[in-house]
């Protein structure tokens, strides 16, 4: 047994760290090869100790939240994959709630509604975890989740824990500093107000209905593949909408297929896995969309999804 495996076993027990685990079932795309090692952590302290054991052994670490914004390579991911699970939500009593990174956004929405706390209800139906939403600054209906955040508890790769105010996280559309720093989210504090659960439930249901109407939710996907172009950053021909889905559609790619991967007919920014798509096929289709949009409109689409592993 490797020194790393032995150290993980001594920190977590025999059956918690698994070798050669297929990651596809842990992603909404249902695609991706094995992790060398996978641990499902149950608390911030466990995330910290897994990072510490891996650091001491020189083993690379990848964090996998809900797997709803990633494309994992067919060859899988080398090193240790940490998948935070469980987690808790606490009312801090001053118009703020703290949620662990592993809490799902839907779990957080349910908790806040049931406790009469308003602010997050419109995020109902957003797949993934608090950690993933902070890293990518999830967006819905023109709003960014970072706008609701007051601070985030992070752990740097060298093991330093810190509480960072939102203004230091460089939140932007689909952006946070964590994408470059590799810091790991342990928990986040959200600002809330007092609300009537029945009224909040109505808003949550409207969000769910909107998603059902506009997104292909019955087929595996990773949501939007591309970021929308941004005024000030991109230049679009007159009359062309600032929407990646519309650009893919107008470039003639809606419904296009590579192997088991298809650009959704319902939403030009979704690629769906129609059965046995490989990561290579999905990547190929993504590249075709980018080339077609560049050739037609002179716009370089940027991925919203994150590639994990070697492509
Ligand atoms: C049907 C569907 C609809 C969607 N709709 C939306 C939408 O409306 N708005 C939107 O913004 N997104 C949407 N998405 C994309 C996705 O839900 C969000 O990006 C979500 O926030 C990703 O969270 P996750 O936990 O699944 O992250 P993952 O996909 O697991 O990871 C994403 C990135 O975050 C990193 N990461 C995850 N957790 C942590 C952590 N604790 N610390 C450090 N790094 C971490 C990972 O390493 C990876 O780089 C949709 C996806 C699907 C499938």
Short mmCIF file of C-alpha atoms and ligand atoms in Angstrom, two decimals:
data_model
loop_
_atom_site.label_atom_id
_atom_site.label_comp_id
_atom_site.label_asym_id
_atom_site.label_seq_id
_atom_site.Cartn_x
_atom_site.Cartn_y
_atom_site.Cartn_z
CA UNK A 1 0.00 0.00 0.00
CA UNK A 2 1.26 3.52 -0.79
CA UNK A 3 2.30 5.82 2.03
CA UNK A 4 -0.55 8.13 1.03
CA UNK A 5 -3.17 5.37 1.23
CA UNK A 6 -1.81 4.30 4.61
CA UNK A 7 -1.90 7.88 5.92
CA UNK A 8 -5.48 8.38 4.68
CA UNK A 9 -6.54 5.10 6.29
CA UNK A 10 -4.99 6.06 9.57
CA UNK A 11 -6.75 9.47 9.46
CA UNK A 12 -10.17 8.24 8.27
CA UNK A 13 -10.40 4.48 8.89
CA UNK A 14 -10.23 1.57 6.47
CA UNK A 15 -13.38 1.97 4.40
CA UNK A 16 -13.63 5.75 3.90
CA UNK A 17 -10.95 6.19 1.22
CA UNK A 18 -11.66 4.34 -2.01
CA UNK A 19 -9.29 3.70 -4.92
CA UNK A 20 -10.18 3.77 -8.64
CA UNK A 21 -13.72 5.12 -8.18
CA UNK A 22 -15.67 5.95 -11.36
CA UNK A 23 -16.73 9.60 -11.17
CA UNK A 24 -19.49 9.58 -13.81
CA UNK A 25 -22.24 8.79 -11.27
CA UNK A 26 -21.17 11.83 -9.24
CA UNK A 27 -21.80 14.24 -12.10
CA UNK A 28 -25.01 15.48 -13.69
CA UNK A 29 -23.49 14.76 -17.16
CA UNK A 30 -23.04 11.10 -16.07
CA UNK A 31 -19.63 11.18 -17.75
CA UNK A 32 -16.05 10.78 -16.49
CA UNK A 33 -13.43 8.16 -15.66
CA UNK A 34 -12.06 7.15 -12.26
CA UNK A 35 -10.43 9.10 -9.47
CA UNK A 36 -7.22 7.54 -8.18
CA UNK A 37 -8.66 8.13 -4.72
CA UNK A 38 -12.02 9.41 -3.51
CA UNK A 39 -13.05 10.50 -0.04
CA UNK A 40 -16.49 11.78 0.89
CA UNK A 41 -15.86 14.18 3.76
CA UNK A 42 -18.50 14.87 6.43
CA UNK A 43 -17.28 18.15 7.93
CA UNK A 44 -14.93 21.09 7.44
CA UNK A 45 -12.44 19.42 9.77
CA UNK A 46 -12.42 16.33 7.57
CA UNK A 47 -11.81 18.47 4.46
CA UNK A 48 -8.92 20.10 6.31
CA UNK A 49 -7.36 16.81 7.34
CA UNK A 50 -7.74 15.25 3.86
CA UNK A 51 -6.00 18.32 2.37
CA UNK A 52 -3.27 18.04 4.97
CA UNK A 53 -2.59 14.33 4.36
CA UNK A 54 -2.52 14.90 0.59
CA UNK A 55 -0.21 17.91 0.94
CA UNK A 56 2.24 15.93 3.08
CA UNK A 57 2.29 13.14 0.47
CA UNK A 58 2.51 15.51 -2.52
CA UNK A 59 -0.77 14.16 -3.93
CA UNK A 60 -2.84 16.57 -6.05
CA UNK A 61 -6.37 17.32 -4.80
CA UNK A 62 -9.54 18.07 -6.73
CA UNK A 63 -12.79 19.12 -5.06
CA UNK A 64 -16.01 17.78 -6.52
CA UNK A 65 -19.23 19.39 -5.29
CA UNK A 66 -22.51 18.35 -6.88
CA UNK A 67 -20.70 17.67 -10.16
CA UNK A 68 -23.23 19.86 -11.98
CA UNK A 69 -20.80 22.25 -13.67
CA UNK A 70 -17.99 19.91 -14.69
CA UNK A 71 -16.91 17.73 -17.57
CA UNK A 72 -14.62 15.01 -16.21
CA UNK A 73 -12.16 13.43 -18.65
CA UNK A 74 -12.64 9.83 -19.78
CA UNK A 75 -9.24 9.08 -18.24
CA UNK A 76 -10.51 10.36 -14.90
CA UNK A 77 -8.72 12.49 -12.32
CA UNK A 78 -5.28 11.81 -10.87
CA UNK A 79 -4.69 12.10 -7.17
CA UNK A 80 -7.32 12.58 -4.48
CA UNK A 81 -10.87 13.75 -5.17
CA UNK A 82 -12.60 15.21 -2.11
CA UNK A 83 -16.39 15.17 -2.29
CA UNK A 84 -17.86 17.19 0.61
CA UNK A 85 -21.16 15.68 1.78
CA UNK A 86 -23.83 16.47 4.34
CA UNK A 87 -23.24 19.77 6.08
CA UNK A 88 -25.42 22.03 8.15
CA UNK A 89 -27.16 25.41 8.00
CA UNK A 90 -27.16 27.71 11.04
CA UNK A 91 -29.07 30.91 11.69
CA UNK A 92 -26.51 33.41 12.97
CA UNK A 93 -29.38 35.51 14.37
CA UNK A 94 -28.41 38.81 12.78
CA UNK A 95 -30.03 38.50 9.36
CA UNK A 96 -27.41 36.01 8.22
CA UNK A 97 -27.27 32.23 7.81
CA UNK A 98 -24.15 30.10 7.52
CA UNK A 99 -24.24 27.05 5.24
CA UNK A 100 -21.49 24.45 4.94
CA UNK A 101 -19.95 23.99 1.49
CA UNK A 102 -21.49 20.54 1.13
CA UNK A 103 -25.09 21.74 1.60
CA UNK A 104 -26.98 21.64 -1.67
CA UNK A 105 -28.43 24.91 -2.94
CA UNK A 106 -31.83 23.22 -2.93
CA UNK A 107 -31.27 22.12 0.68
CA UNK A 108 -30.33 25.68 1.63
CA UNK A 109 -33.41 27.08 -0.15
CA UNK A 110 -35.65 24.59 1.66
CA UNK A 111 -34.05 25.42 5.01
CA UNK A 112 -34.42 29.18 4.59
CA UNK A 113 -38.04 28.91 3.43
CA UNK A 114 -38.98 26.60 6.30
CA UNK A 115 -37.35 29.00 8.76
CA UNK A 116 -39.05 32.09 7.27
CA UNK A 117 -35.83 33.53 5.90
CA UNK A 118 -36.08 35.35 2.57
CA UNK A 119 -33.51 35.97 -0.14
CA UNK A 120 -32.58 32.57 -1.54
CA UNK A 121 -36.01 31.23 -2.62
CA UNK A 122 -35.57 32.19 -6.30
CA UNK A 123 -32.54 29.86 -6.44
CA UNK A 124 -34.77 26.79 -6.09
CA UNK A 125 -33.84 24.21 -8.70
CA UNK A 126 -30.19 25.26 -9.04
CA UNK A 127 -28.23 22.00 -8.95
CA UNK A 128 -25.03 21.63 -6.94
CA UNK A 129 -23.65 22.69 -3.60
CA UNK A 130 -22.92 25.93 -1.77
CA UNK A 131 -19.18 25.38 -2.45
CA UNK A 132 -19.64 25.06 -6.21
CA UNK A 133 -22.04 28.03 -6.31
CA UNK A 134 -19.48 30.26 -4.56
CA UNK A 135 -16.58 29.19 -6.79
CA UNK A 136 -18.50 29.87 -10.01
CA UNK A 137 -20.68 32.69 -8.54
CA UNK A 138 -23.86 30.98 -9.75
CA UNK A 139 -26.35 33.19 -11.55
CA UNK A 140 -30.08 33.08 -12.11
CA UNK A 141 -32.48 35.56 -13.66
CA UNK A 142 -29.80 38.24 -14.01
CA UNK A 143 -28.74 37.91 -10.35
CA UNK A 144 -25.47 36.58 -8.94
CA UNK A 145 -25.39 34.47 -5.79
CA UNK A 146 -22.30 36.38 -4.65
CA UNK A 147 -24.55 39.43 -4.16
CA UNK A 148 -26.23 37.59 -1.27
CA UNK A 149 -22.97 36.51 0.38
CA UNK A 150 -21.46 38.41 3.29
CA UNK A 151 -18.41 36.22 3.90
CA UNK A 152 -16.88 32.87 3.04
CA UNK A 153 -14.79 30.54 5.19
CA UNK A 154 -11.92 29.21 3.11
CA UNK A 155 -8.94 27.00 3.49
CA UNK A 156 -5.89 27.72 1.36
CA UNK A 157 -3.90 24.86 -0.11
CA UNK A 158 -1.18 25.50 2.49
CA UNK A 159 -3.72 24.78 5.22
CA UNK A 160 -4.46 28.36 6.34
CA UNK A 161 -8.11 28.88 7.29
CA UNK A 162 -9.62 32.33 6.81
CA UNK A 163 -12.95 34.18 6.86
CA UNK A 164 -13.01 36.46 3.84
CA UNK A 165 -15.59 39.21 3.30
CA UNK A 166 -17.42 38.98 -0.03
CA UNK A 167 -15.70 42.10 -1.35
CA UNK A 168 -12.34 40.30 -1.24
CA UNK A 169 -13.55 37.34 -3.32
CA UNK A 170 -13.49 39.15 -6.70
CA UNK A 171 -17.00 38.00 -7.54
CA UNK A 172 -18.05 38.73 -11.12
CA UNK A 173 -20.26 37.05 -13.71
CA UNK A 174 -19.25 33.36 -13.46
CA UNK A 175 -16.13 34.41 -11.59
CA UNK A 176 -14.53 34.38 -8.17
CA UNK A 177 -10.93 34.51 -7.03
CA UNK A 178 -11.19 30.86 -6.01
CA UNK A 179 -10.99 29.78 -9.64
CA UNK A 180 -7.35 30.90 -9.66
CA UNK A 181 -6.35 30.51 -6.01
CA UNK A 182 -7.43 26.89 -5.58
CA UNK A 183 -8.75 27.79 -2.11
CA UNK A 184 -11.41 25.43 -0.84
CA UNK A 185 -14.79 26.69 0.41
CA UNK A 186 -15.68 25.37 3.87
CA UNK A 187 -18.84 27.43 4.40
CA UNK A 188 -20.53 30.64 3.34
CA UNK A 189 -22.63 33.24 5.13
CA UNK A 190 -25.70 34.57 3.28
CA UNK A 191 -27.68 37.72 4.08
CA UNK A 192 -31.39 37.06 4.56
CA UNK A 193 -34.47 38.97 5.64
CA UNK A 194 -37.66 37.81 7.34
CA UNK A 195 -40.25 36.32 5.00
CA UNK A 196 -43.52 34.42 5.01
CA UNK A 197 -42.83 30.77 4.12
CA UNK A 198 -46.01 30.47 2.02
CA UNK A 199 -45.05 33.51 -0.09
CA UNK A 200 -41.45 32.30 -0.41
CA UNK A 201 -42.69 28.90 -1.56
CA UNK A 202 -44.63 30.58 -4.38
CA UNK A 203 -41.42 32.24 -5.64
CA UNK A 204 -39.49 28.96 -5.40
CA UNK A 205 -42.20 27.16 -7.38
CA UNK A 206 -42.09 29.87 -10.07
CA UNK A 207 -38.32 29.34 -10.45
CA UNK A 208 -38.79 25.59 -10.70
CA UNK A 209 -41.54 26.01 -13.30
CA UNK A 210 -39.37 28.41 -15.33
CA UNK A 211 -36.54 25.87 -15.38
CA UNK A 212 -38.90 23.08 -16.38
CA UNK A 213 -40.25 25.21 -19.25
CA UNK A 214 -36.87 26.33 -20.60
CA UNK A 215 -34.33 23.58 -19.81
CA UNK A 216 -34.00 19.95 -20.94
CA UNK A 217 -34.14 18.56 -17.40
CA UNK A 218 -34.98 14.97 -18.36
CA UNK A 219 -31.58 14.30 -20.00
CA UNK A 220 -28.15 14.43 -18.28
CA UNK A 221 -26.29 17.72 -18.84
CA UNK A 222 -24.12 20.22 -17.00
CA UNK A 223 -26.47 23.14 -17.53
CA UNK A 224 -25.14 25.97 -19.69
CA UNK A 225 -21.87 25.09 -21.38
CA UNK A 226 -20.84 28.65 -22.28
CA UNK A 227 -20.84 31.98 -20.53
CA UNK A 228 -22.95 34.62 -22.19
CA UNK A 229 -20.90 37.25 -24.04
CA UNK A 230 -20.42 40.41 -22.00
CA UNK A 231 -20.73 44.01 -23.18
CA UNK A 232 -17.34 45.67 -22.69
CA UNK A 233 -15.53 42.37 -23.09
CA UNK A 234 -17.00 41.03 -26.33
CA UNK A 235 -18.09 42.68 -29.55
CA UNK A 236 -21.25 41.41 -31.25
CA UNK A 237 -22.67 42.28 -34.66
CA UNK A 238 -25.74 44.58 -34.43
CA UNK A 239 -29.02 42.84 -33.73
CA UNK A 240 -27.43 39.66 -32.34
CA UNK A 241 -28.60 38.81 -28.79
CA UNK A 242 -26.10 38.69 -25.91
CA UNK A 243 -26.84 35.02 -25.36
CA UNK A 244 -24.48 32.10 -25.93
CA UNK A 245 -27.44 29.81 -26.63
CA UNK A 246 -28.78 32.15 -29.30
CA UNK A 247 -25.31 32.38 -30.91
CA UNK A 248 -24.98 28.58 -31.04
CA UNK A 249 -28.50 28.35 -32.44
CA UNK A 250 -27.92 31.03 -35.11
CA UNK A 251 -24.61 29.40 -36.05
CA UNK A 252 -26.71 26.37 -37.02
CA UNK A 253 -25.56 24.01 -34.26
CA UNK A 254 -28.82 23.47 -32.38
CA UNK A 255 -29.49 19.72 -32.50
CA UNK A 256 -25.94 18.94 -33.73
CA UNK A 257 -24.59 15.59 -32.56
CA UNK A 258 -21.23 13.94 -31.90
CA UNK A 259 -21.60 10.34 -30.76
CA UNK A 260 -23.93 10.35 -27.76
CA UNK A 261 -23.64 14.11 -27.22
CA UNK A 262 -26.13 16.56 -28.70
CA UNK A 263 -26.69 20.31 -28.57
CA UNK A 264 -30.14 20.41 -26.96
CA UNK A 265 -33.00 21.30 -29.28
CA UNK A 266 -34.71 22.98 -26.31
CA UNK A 267 -31.78 25.21 -25.28
CA UNK A 268 -28.80 26.02 -27.52
CA UNK A 269 -26.47 26.45 -24.53
CA UNK A 270 -27.09 22.94 -23.18
CA UNK A 271 -25.32 19.83 -24.41
CA UNK A 272 -27.15 16.68 -23.38
CA UNK A 273 -25.79 13.18 -22.92
CA UNK A 274 -28.24 11.06 -24.86
CA UNK A 275 -26.94 7.81 -23.43
CA UNK A 276 -23.35 6.80 -23.72
CA UNK A 277 -21.59 10.04 -24.58
CA UNK A 278 -17.89 10.15 -23.74
CA UNK A 279 -16.17 13.23 -22.40
CA UNK A 280 -14.16 13.34 -25.66
CA UNK A 281 -17.38 13.49 -27.71
CA UNK A 282 -18.81 16.26 -25.55
CA UNK A 283 -15.54 18.18 -25.78
CA UNK A 284 -15.52 17.73 -29.56
CA UNK A 285 -19.07 19.12 -29.79
CA UNK A 286 -18.12 22.07 -27.56
CA UNK A 287 -15.17 22.85 -29.85
CA UNK A 288 -17.41 22.65 -32.92
CA UNK A 289 -19.82 25.16 -31.35
CA UNK A 290 -16.93 27.52 -30.59
CA UNK A 291 -15.55 27.32 -34.13
CA UNK A 292 -18.99 27.81 -35.73
CA UNK A 293 -19.78 30.85 -33.54
CA UNK A 294 -16.33 32.37 -34.14
CA UNK A 295 -16.65 31.90 -37.91
CA UNK A 296 -20.18 33.28 -38.06
CA UNK A 297 -20.08 36.13 -35.52
CA UNK A 298 -16.40 36.69 -34.69
CA UNK A 299 -17.11 35.94 -31.01
CA UNK A 300 -14.99 33.62 -28.86
CA UNK A 301 -17.30 31.73 -26.52
CA UNK A 302 -15.85 30.95 -23.09
CA UNK A 303 -16.78 27.81 -21.20
CA UNK A 304 -18.89 28.14 -18.08
CA UNK A 305 -18.26 24.47 -17.27
CA UNK A 306 -14.99 23.36 -15.71
CA UNK A 307 -12.86 20.60 -17.23
CA UNK A 308 -11.46 18.20 -14.64
CA UNK A 309 -8.75 15.64 -15.44
CA UNK A 310 -6.59 15.31 -18.54
CA UNK A 311 -8.19 15.90 -21.94
C1 LIG B 1 -29.85 21.42 -15.27
C2 LIG B 1 -28.83 22.41 -14.78
C3 LIG B 1 -29.20 23.74 -14.60
C4 LIG B 1 -28.25 24.67 -14.13
N1 LIG B 1 -28.66 25.96 -13.92
C5 LIG B 1 -27.76 26.87 -13.47
C6 LIG B 1 -28.14 28.21 -13.21
O1 LIG B 1 -29.30 28.61 -13.32
N2 LIG B 1 -27.19 29.09 -12.80
C7 LIG B 1 -25.90 28.70 -12.64
O2 LIG B 1 -25.07 29.53 -12.27
N3 LIG B 1 -25.50 27.43 -12.85
C8 LIG B 1 -26.40 26.51 -13.25
N4 LIG B 1 -26.00 25.22 -13.48
C9 LIG B 1 -24.60 24.85 -13.26
C10 LIG B 1 -24.33 24.40 -11.80
O3 LIG B 1 -25.52 24.00 -11.18
C11 LIG B 1 -23.70 25.51 -10.98
O4 LIG B 1 -22.55 25.97 -11.61
C12 LIG B 1 -23.37 25.03 -9.57
O5 LIG B 1 -23.13 26.15 -8.75
C13 LIG B 1 -22.17 24.07 -9.51
O6 LIG B 1 -22.07 23.57 -8.19
P1 LIG B 1 -21.49 22.12 -7.91
O7 LIG B 1 -21.48 21.91 -6.44
O8 LIG B 1 -22.19 21.09 -8.71
O9 LIG B 1 -20.00 22.30 -8.43
P2 LIG B 1 -19.12 21.22 -9.24
O10 LIG B 1 -19.69 21.05 -10.59
O11 LIG B 1 -18.93 20.01 -8.43
O12 LIG B 1 -17.73 21.99 -9.31
C14 LIG B 1 -17.60 23.19 -10.06
C15 LIG B 1 -16.22 23.79 -9.73
O13 LIG B 1 -16.21 24.20 -8.37
C16 LIG B 1 -15.17 23.53 -7.66
N5 LIG B 1 -15.68 23.28 -6.29
C17 LIG B 1 -16.83 22.64 -5.94
N6 LIG B 1 -16.98 22.69 -4.60
C18 LIG B 1 -15.90 23.36 -4.10
C19 LIG B 1 -15.48 23.75 -2.79
N7 LIG B 1 -16.17 23.45 -1.68
N8 LIG B 1 -14.33 24.44 -2.67
C20 LIG B 1 -13.58 24.76 -3.77
N9 LIG B 1 -13.91 24.40 -5.02
C21 LIG B 1 -15.07 23.72 -5.19
C22 LIG B 1 -14.86 22.27 -8.45
O14 LIG B 1 -13.53 21.85 -8.24
C23 LIG B 1 -15.08 22.79 -9.87
O15 LIG B 1 -13.93 23.49 -10.30
C24 LIG B 1 -26.93 24.26 -13.89
C25 LIG B 1 -26.57 22.92 -14.07
C26 LIG B 1 -27.50 21.99 -14.50
C27 LIG B 1 -27.11 20.56 -14.65
#
